[in-house]
Amino acid sequence: MGNTIRALVAFIPADRCQNYVVGDLREMPLDKMVDLSGCQLRRFPMHVCSFRELVKLYLSDNHLSSLPLELGQLQNLQILALDFNNFKALPQVVCTLKQLCILYLGNNKLCDLPNELSLLQNLRTLWVEANCLTQLPDVVCELGLLKTLHAGSNALHLLPGQLQRLRELRTIWLSGNLLTEFPPVLLHMPFLEVIDVDRNSIRYFPSLTHLSSLKLVIYDHNPCKNAPKVAKGVRRVGRWAEETPEPDRRKARRYALAEESQEAQALALPPPLPTTNS
């Protein structure tokens, strides 16, 4: 039913569509939450700005590319979801919402984050996955209370050394980037509990035994020749994860040779025949 309504809404002119979707949203919800996810919105419904006590606002999966300055009236907002939209830049008004604890910005078209993001000193969780980031913006390193950072599926080659300032950071997700080495800065962050570097291009992993708080490291789908050595009780997810404390060197060598042989055979195969219409 939901998909049917969305399909019908797609044929309604923008203004009428917006009135149809949010027309009955005229009073402050009792749970102090507004969820307009997947409503085909192209502009923000202004009357929501009158809900001064609003705590949670979900605008995921729409067609938004800007936000009105009036959004700054929602100074009690703690959770803001802007993921799966069309933002090429983070609207400055978001940086005025100083009570924000969780900010979802994933699956947009962001190439950077504004310096004003540092004003969000209550931010605990930041999602910027699946954007167009080629480097982690330095301003992220100024979010002193940040505990969880989701930055996967970008084009990150490295991490800034200032990241170690984030002494409250416990979980960092970096899967699906362009890392060719394990980020050195992470070796100086013993308070990290979860490190995810799945689906990168890391060929060698240093020892992580000194990371005393580490509980989980995910390193699968990397062209690595070794597994990261970890302390007892730390879970590893990736090649040779079940071997303790490190993979057998002979097994690793055989695995690498077999992998290279398969690649060579694949390259030697003749190209597939073109398909023809009978």
Tab-separated table of C-alpha atoms in Angstrom:
chain	number	residue	atom	x	y	z
A	1	MET	CA	0.000	0.000	0.000
A	2	GLY	CA	2.815	2.402	0.906
A	3	ASN	CA	4.506	1.979	-2.488
A	4	THR	CA	1.175	2.487	-4.255
A	5	ILE	CA	0.598	5.771	-2.438
A	6	ARG	CA	4.121	6.926	-3.274
A	7	ALA	CA	3.568	6.099	-6.932
A	8	LEU	CA	0.326	8.087	-6.994
A	9	VAL	CA	1.863	11.002	-5.091
A	10	ALA	CA	4.639	11.201	-7.685
A	11	PHE	CA	2.045	12.316	-10.276
A	12	ILE	CA	0.560	15.056	-8.076
A	13	PRO	CA	1.940	18.580	-8.654
A	14	ALA	CA	4.503	19.548	-6.020
A	15	ASP	CA	2.360	22.030	-4.072
A	16	ARG	CA	-0.702	19.794	-3.968
A	17	CYS	CA	1.455	16.806	-3.104
A	18	GLN	CA	2.988	18.652	-0.172
A	19	ASN	CA	-0.435	19.710	1.101
A	20	TYR	CA	-1.691	16.156	0.782
A	21	VAL	CA	1.196	14.665	2.735
A	22	VAL	CA	1.463	17.149	5.615
A	23	GLY	CA	-1.982	18.718	5.530
A	24	ASP	CA	-3.103	17.104	8.787
A	25	LEU	CA	0.123	18.016	10.613
A	26	ARG	CA	-1.063	21.199	12.251
A	27	GLU	CA	-0.492	20.615	15.947
A	28	MET	CA	2.542	19.735	18.000
A	29	PRO	CA	2.688	15.903	18.253
A	30	LEU	CA	2.425	14.578	21.793
A	31	ASP	CA	5.601	12.520	21.398
A	32	LYS	CA	7.494	15.612	20.168
A	33	MET	CA	8.437	13.780	16.978
A	34	VAL	CA	7.664	14.510	13.341
A	35	ASP	CA	8.419	11.842	10.742
A	36	LEU	CA	8.088	12.980	7.128
A	37	SER	CA	10.381	10.328	5.675
A	38	GLY	CA	9.619	9.171	2.151
A	39	CYS	CA	6.982	11.843	1.518
A	40	GLN	CA	8.379	13.099	-1.806
A	41	LEU	CA	9.046	16.529	-0.267
A	42	ARG	CA	10.876	19.084	-2.397
A	43	ARG	CA	10.643	21.896	0.136
A	44	PHE	CA	10.426	21.943	3.889
A	45	PRO	CA	6.897	22.415	5.336
A	46	MET	CA	7.237	25.765	7.092
A	47	HIS	CA	4.561	25.237	9.739
A	48	VAL	CA	6.734	22.545	11.367
A	49	CYS	CA	8.985	25.399	12.516
A	50	SER	CA	6.234	26.462	14.902
A	51	PHE	CA	6.654	23.262	16.928
A	52	ARG	CA	9.204	24.829	19.254
A	53	GLU	CA	9.331	21.830	21.628
A	54	LEU	CA	10.070	19.329	18.855
A	55	VAL	CA	12.808	16.826	19.805
A	56	LYS	CA	12.970	14.476	16.786
A	57	LEU	CA	12.601	15.413	13.127
A	58	TYR	CA	12.925	12.796	10.377
A	59	LEU	CA	13.120	14.055	6.785
A	60	SER	CA	14.832	11.017	5.245
A	61	ASP	CA	14.230	9.819	1.693
A	62	ASN	CA	12.840	12.994	0.141
A	63	HIS	CA	14.043	15.444	-2.532
A	64	LEU	CA	15.245	18.241	-0.280
A	65	SER	CA	18.248	20.355	-1.246
A	66	SER	CA	17.764	23.305	1.129
A	67	LEU	CA	16.214	24.210	4.478
A	68	PRO	CA	14.653	27.502	5.640
A	69	LEU	CA	16.320	29.730	8.212
A	70	GLU	CA	13.167	29.340	10.324
A	71	LEU	CA	14.297	25.806	11.158
A	72	GLY	CA	16.609	27.486	13.664
A	73	GLN	CA	13.548	28.074	15.864
A	74	LEU	CA	13.620	24.364	16.813
A	75	GLN	CA	16.225	24.801	19.532
A	76	ASN	CA	15.077	21.676	21.420
A	77	LEU	CA	15.809	19.384	18.487
A	78	GLN	CA	18.040	16.449	19.445
A	79	ILE	CA	17.685	14.150	16.422
A	80	LEU	CA	17.656	15.365	12.822
A	81	ALA	CA	17.561	12.953	9.882
A	82	LEU	CA	18.415	14.410	6.460
A	83	ASP	CA	19.708	11.232	4.841
A	84	PHE	CA	18.685	10.146	1.333
A	85	ASN	CA	18.078	13.640	-0.003
A	86	ASN	CA	19.771	15.934	-2.537
A	87	PHE	CA	21.940	18.149	-0.331
A	88	LYS	CA	25.150	19.278	-2.014
A	89	ALA	CA	26.036	21.390	1.024
A	90	LEU	CA	24.861	21.231	4.605
A	91	PRO	CA	22.464	24.132	5.237
A	92	GLN	CA	24.025	26.548	7.716
A	93	VAL	CA	20.849	26.609	9.788
A	94	VAL	CA	21.552	23.035	10.918
A	95	CYS	CA	24.655	24.300	12.709
A	96	THR	CA	22.494	26.550	14.885
A	97	LEU	CA	20.637	23.600	16.448
A	98	LYS	CA	22.960	23.298	19.420
A	99	GLN	CA	21.041	20.556	21.236
A	100	LEU	CA	21.492	18.048	18.405
A	101	CYS	CA	22.827	14.698	19.596
A	102	ILE	CA	22.305	12.636	16.443
A	103	LEU	CA	22.654	13.949	12.883
A	104	TYR	CA	21.970	11.770	9.846
A	105	LEU	CA	23.490	13.119	6.623
A	106	GLY	CA	24.119	9.898	4.723
A	107	ASN	CA	23.314	9.320	1.047
A	108	ASN	CA	23.481	12.907	-0.095
A	109	LYS	CA	25.993	14.695	-2.343
A	110	LEU	CA	28.153	16.376	0.285
A	111	CYS	CA	31.786	17.084	-0.635
A	112	ASP	CA	32.594	18.896	2.612
A	113	LEU	CA	31.104	20.061	5.903
A	114	PRO	CA	31.003	23.690	7.089
A	115	ASN	CA	33.291	24.905	9.858
A	116	GLU	CA	30.179	25.983	11.751
A	117	LEU	CA	29.445	22.319	12.449
A	118	SER	CA	31.848	22.713	15.377
A	119	LEU	CA	29.066	24.626	17.150
A	120	LEU	CA	27.239	21.318	17.670
A	121	GLN	CA	29.162	20.399	20.797
A	122	ASN	CA	26.426	18.025	22.021
A	123	LEU	CA	26.684	15.813	18.941
A	124	ARG	CA	27.220	12.155	19.855
A	125	THR	CA	26.501	10.403	16.548
A	126	LEU	CA	27.287	11.627	13.038
A	127	TRP	CA	26.340	9.772	9.852
A	128	VAL	CA	28.016	10.995	6.649
A	129	GLU	CA	28.199	7.697	4.782
A	130	ALA	CA	27.600	7.463	1.019
A	131	ASN	CA	28.484	11.046	0.160
A	132	CYS	CA	31.284	12.523	-1.982
A	133	LEU	CA	33.921	13.076	0.702
A	134	THR	CA	37.509	12.611	-0.483
A	135	GLN	CA	38.838	13.515	2.961
A	136	LEU	CA	37.317	13.609	6.406
A	137	PRO	CA	36.551	17.277	7.122
A	138	ASP	CA	38.759	18.704	9.882
A	139	VAL	CA	35.691	20.125	11.607
A	140	VAL	CA	34.667	16.589	12.603
A	141	CYS	CA	37.733	16.527	14.853
A	142	GLU	CA	36.275	19.423	16.837
A	143	LEU	CA	33.162	17.532	17.954
A	144	GLY	CA	34.475	16.737	21.418
A	145	LEU	CA	31.610	14.495	22.599
A	146	LEU	CA	31.308	12.422	19.416
A	147	LYS	CA	30.972	8.709	20.222
A	148	THR	CA	30.017	7.194	16.850
A	149	LEU	CA	31.182	8.197	13.374
A	150	HIS	CA	29.758	6.591	10.232
A	151	ALA	CA	31.868	7.634	7.230
A	152	GLY	CA	31.662	4.570	5.000
A	153	SER	CA	31.076	4.531	1.235
A	154	ASN	CA	32.931	7.739	0.484
A	155	ALA	CA	36.302	8.218	-1.238
A	156	LEU	CA	38.530	8.676	1.805
A	157	HIS	CA	42.243	7.964	1.269
A	158	LEU	CA	43.375	8.810	4.803
A	159	LEU	CA	42.246	10.236	8.146
A	160	PRO	CA	43.490	13.465	9.749
A	161	GLY	CA	45.849	13.183	12.713
A	162	GLN	CA	43.593	15.519	14.691
A	163	LEU	CA	41.043	12.709	14.941
A	164	GLN	CA	42.819	11.469	18.063
A	165	ARG	CA	41.456	14.535	19.860
A	166	LEU	CA	38.078	12.788	19.961
A	167	ARG	CA	38.658	10.968	23.226
A	168	GLU	CA	34.968	10.065	23.539
A	169	LEU	CA	34.913	8.299	20.168
A	170	ARG	CA	34.125	4.615	20.594
A	171	THR	CA	32.991	3.427	17.163
A	172	ILE	CA	34.260	4.348	13.703
A	173	TRP	CA	32.839	2.902	10.473
A	174	LEU	CA	35.026	3.360	7.376
A	175	SER	CA	33.936	0.549	5.061
A	176	GLY	CA	33.858	1.083	1.323
A	177	ASN	CA	36.468	3.831	1.079
A	178	LEU	CA	39.849	4.072	-0.702
A	179	LEU	CA	42.189	3.422	2.225
A	180	THR	CA	45.417	1.749	1.101
A	181	GLU	CA	46.837	1.479	4.610
A	182	PHE	CA	45.389	1.104	8.062
A	183	PRO	CA	44.901	4.719	9.253
A	184	PRO	CA	47.899	5.462	11.539
A	185	VAL	CA	45.869	7.823	13.709
A	186	LEU	CA	43.681	4.932	14.872
A	187	LEU	CA	46.762	3.342	16.474
A	188	HIS	CA	46.827	6.298	18.879
A	189	MET	CA	43.197	5.931	19.966
A	190	PRO	CA	43.167	3.227	22.658
A	191	PHE	CA	39.625	4.164	23.673
A	192	LEU	CA	38.124	2.855	20.394
A	193	GLU	CA	35.848	-0.165	20.817
A	194	VAL	CA	34.802	-0.863	17.208
A	195	ILE	CA	36.835	-0.288	14.041
A	196	ASP	CA	35.356	-1.125	10.643
A	197	VAL	CA	37.648	-0.864	7.598
A	198	ASP	CA	35.819	-3.445	5.487
A	199	ARG	CA	35.967	-3.078	1.691
A	200	ASN	CA	39.066	-0.934	1.332
A	201	SER	CA	42.466	-1.593	-0.294
A	202	ILE	CA	44.570	-2.275	2.792
A	203	ARG	CA	47.354	-4.797	2.125
A	204	TYR	CA	48.948	-4.946	5.574
A	205	PHE	CA	47.583	-4.629	9.097
A	206	PRO	CA	49.710	-3.535	12.062
A	207	SER	CA	49.268	-5.008	15.516
A	208	LEU	CA	46.263	-3.691	17.434
A	209	THR	CA	47.045	-5.453	20.708
A	210	HIS	CA	47.757	-2.153	22.476
A	211	LEU	CA	44.229	-0.828	21.836
A	212	SER	CA	42.999	-1.755	25.294
A	213	SER	CA	39.312	-0.946	24.761
A	214	LEU	CA	38.965	-2.690	21.397
A	215	LYS	CA	36.126	-5.221	21.155
A	216	LEU	CA	35.577	-5.664	17.417
A	217	VAL	CA	37.605	-5.054	14.262
A	218	ILE	CA	36.095	-5.654	10.812
A	219	TYR	CA	38.663	-5.856	8.019
A	220	ASP	CA	37.057	-8.187	5.474
A	221	HIS	CA	37.291	-7.602	1.701
A	222	ASN	CA	40.783	-6.091	1.755
A	223	PRO	CA	43.713	-7.463	-0.307
A	224	CYS	CA	45.643	-8.040	2.933
A	225	LYS	CA	48.408	-10.600	3.436
A	226	ASN	CA	47.903	-10.778	7.183
A	227	ALA	CA	45.215	-10.360	9.808
A	228	PRO	CA	45.477	-7.645	12.457
A	229	LYS	CA	46.884	-9.038	15.670
A	230	VAL	CA	44.529	-8.278	18.548
A	231	ALA	CA	44.367	-8.820	22.297
A	232	LYS	CA	42.594	-11.812	23.779
A	233	GLY	CA	38.824	-11.524	23.652
A	234	VAL	CA	38.719	-9.117	20.716
A	235	ARG	CA	36.532	-10.324	17.868
A	236	ARG	CA	37.869	-10.125	14.315
A	237	VAL	CA	35.774	-10.297	11.144
A	238	GLY	CA	37.780	-11.036	8.024
A	239	ARG	CA	40.259	-13.412	6.465
A	240	TRP	CA	41.979	-15.667	9.015
A	241	ALA	CA	39.714	-14.260	11.744
A	242	GLU	CA	39.370	-17.611	13.481
A	243	GLU	CA	43.105	-18.136	13.836
A	244	THR	CA	44.767	-16.978	17.045
A	245	PRO	CA	46.740	-14.874	17.451
A	246	GLU	CA	47.812	-14.557	13.807
A	247	PRO	CA	47.292	-16.563	10.618
A	248	ASP	CA	49.815	-19.265	9.823
A	249	ARG	CA	52.362	-17.718	7.459
A	250	ARG	CA	52.418	-20.793	5.232
A	251	LYS	CA	48.621	-20.773	4.912
A	252	ALA	CA	48.683	-17.068	4.131
A	253	ARG	CA	51.292	-17.630	1.441
A	254	ARG	CA	49.297	-20.470	-0.134
A	255	TYR	CA	46.145	-18.382	-0.061
A	256	ALA	CA	47.891	-15.445	-1.731
A	257	LEU	CA	49.402	-17.676	-4.444
A	258	ALA	CA	46.042	-19.294	-5.131
A	259	GLU	CA	44.393	-15.897	-5.371
A	260	GLU	CA	47.055	-14.605	-7.779
A	261	SER	CA	46.701	-17.752	-9.867
A	262	GLN	CA	42.937	-17.247	-10.151
A	263	GLU	CA	43.464	-13.642	-11.210
A	264	ALA	CA	46.008	-14.705	-13.855
A	265	GLN	CA	43.627	-17.353	-15.212
A	266	ALA	CA	40.802	-14.832	-15.378
A	267	LEU	CA	42.979	-12.424	-17.365
A	268	ALA	CA	43.972	-15.208	-19.757
A	269	LEU	CA	40.381	-16.157	-20.590
A	270	PRO	CA	39.141	-15.094	-24.039
A	271	PRO	CA	36.529	-12.341	-24.073
A	272	PRO	CA	32.893	-13.529	-24.101
A	273	LEU	CA	31.216	-13.862	-27.468
A	274	PRO	CA	28.851	-11.027	-28.332
A	275	THR	CA	25.183	-11.886	-28.043
A	276	THR	CA	23.132	-11.933	-31.203
A	277	ASN	CA	19.431	-11.557	-31.651
A	278	SER	CA	17.925	-14.521	-33.403
